[in-house]
């Protein structure tokens, strides 16, 4: 764990919208930034143990609050959220303690079929693509469409690449990929259109654990290059392409 040194100003306006009879959406901003992410993290923490709150789903600029309709009607939940927001110490966001996750990656042609194309698109050699991707510390801004899929940003500007025009129908478990300003690890076998650079033997989801996912919103994530031999020794496989 380590302290974040960024500062966070008081948000000028947080919009609260009722999106169903059991959920409210808090809109913090229209733009993605560490400052907004810190604000969302503070509110998530403030609401975590609040009676009647069932689930909290943070994203880049929003927080979805799922509540017990037996505890709140549409007016009571909005009043409660406004009360919580009024008590948040926004100045403490810069002192956030972040959990760091280090993920080993084998950046090899057998498991990184888009590595060469990414290098060509970015006008870099493969070694430089690997160096840039693995020497950047990313923030988990949001958890996505499947358990454990964390949207990590931001990739170095030199590595900004578009998604594939034709998504793959099946991306292997543990694939490490980039798209636009983001990077991610596929925690399960799913379709996907991101550019795949390599693969990790590390499991992103542990179904027997209470915490379930290795990466949570707000975590810091680094990728550590590993050799093919290390990858195989740690349970990695080269199947899937």
Phi, psi and omega in degrees: 000150177209158181278137172275141184254001180292156178254157182222125179275161176295128180296138183289326180199129174244118182275129178250120181235133174280118183256347173198181180283001179224014182210141174238145177248126175261118180258115185269327185193170174260353183237149181274132176199162176296325180299313179295319179298322177296319179297317178297319179297319179298315181292321177301314179297318181295331184263350190305317184252019181284130181300132178094352176269119185270317184208153178229124184237096180281148175226194183301313185230005183225165172224119177269124181250114178262126186233163178279116181295344176282343179260330184227141163263183186297330181278319183294321182292320179294321178295319179295315180297320178296322178294317179296315180299324181292338183262355182290134175272091185295335182291343182279354183299325181292346181258018181302133175269120185254135175277130181260131177246126178251123184245118177287141183224133169266110178268084183231158183298331181292330185243354179237069187296343182257003184301315181293318180295322178297316179300317179294316181298320183272357182057047178230162171275164186300320181299323180288325175300313180297316181298313181296317181294323187269352179256007178260137173265126185253159175248137175279100183281327185201157175253131195262218195286348180221149182307130177089352180277105183257130175276115186251135178214166355252146176288155176303146182304326181295344182253012180289115180228150178285166172292164178292142180293328176239106181297151174285146178283337181212113176259127184297151176306133176086002180295135179255125189219164177229157175197125181057241183261011189240160170223160183197165173242130178283114184278351179208171179281113182216165169294157179187149182243016179277161180276117188271124182257335185182199183209148176248146174275353183286134178280127180275340180230131175241104186293345180268355183265148177293326182279342175066295187259143179292319182255131177242157178304132181099343179292155170263139184229134174234149176252136182242115180300142177225159180280166177299320180296317178295319180301312181292322181294333181267012175098005178289156176226160185258010182282162170124341180234000000 
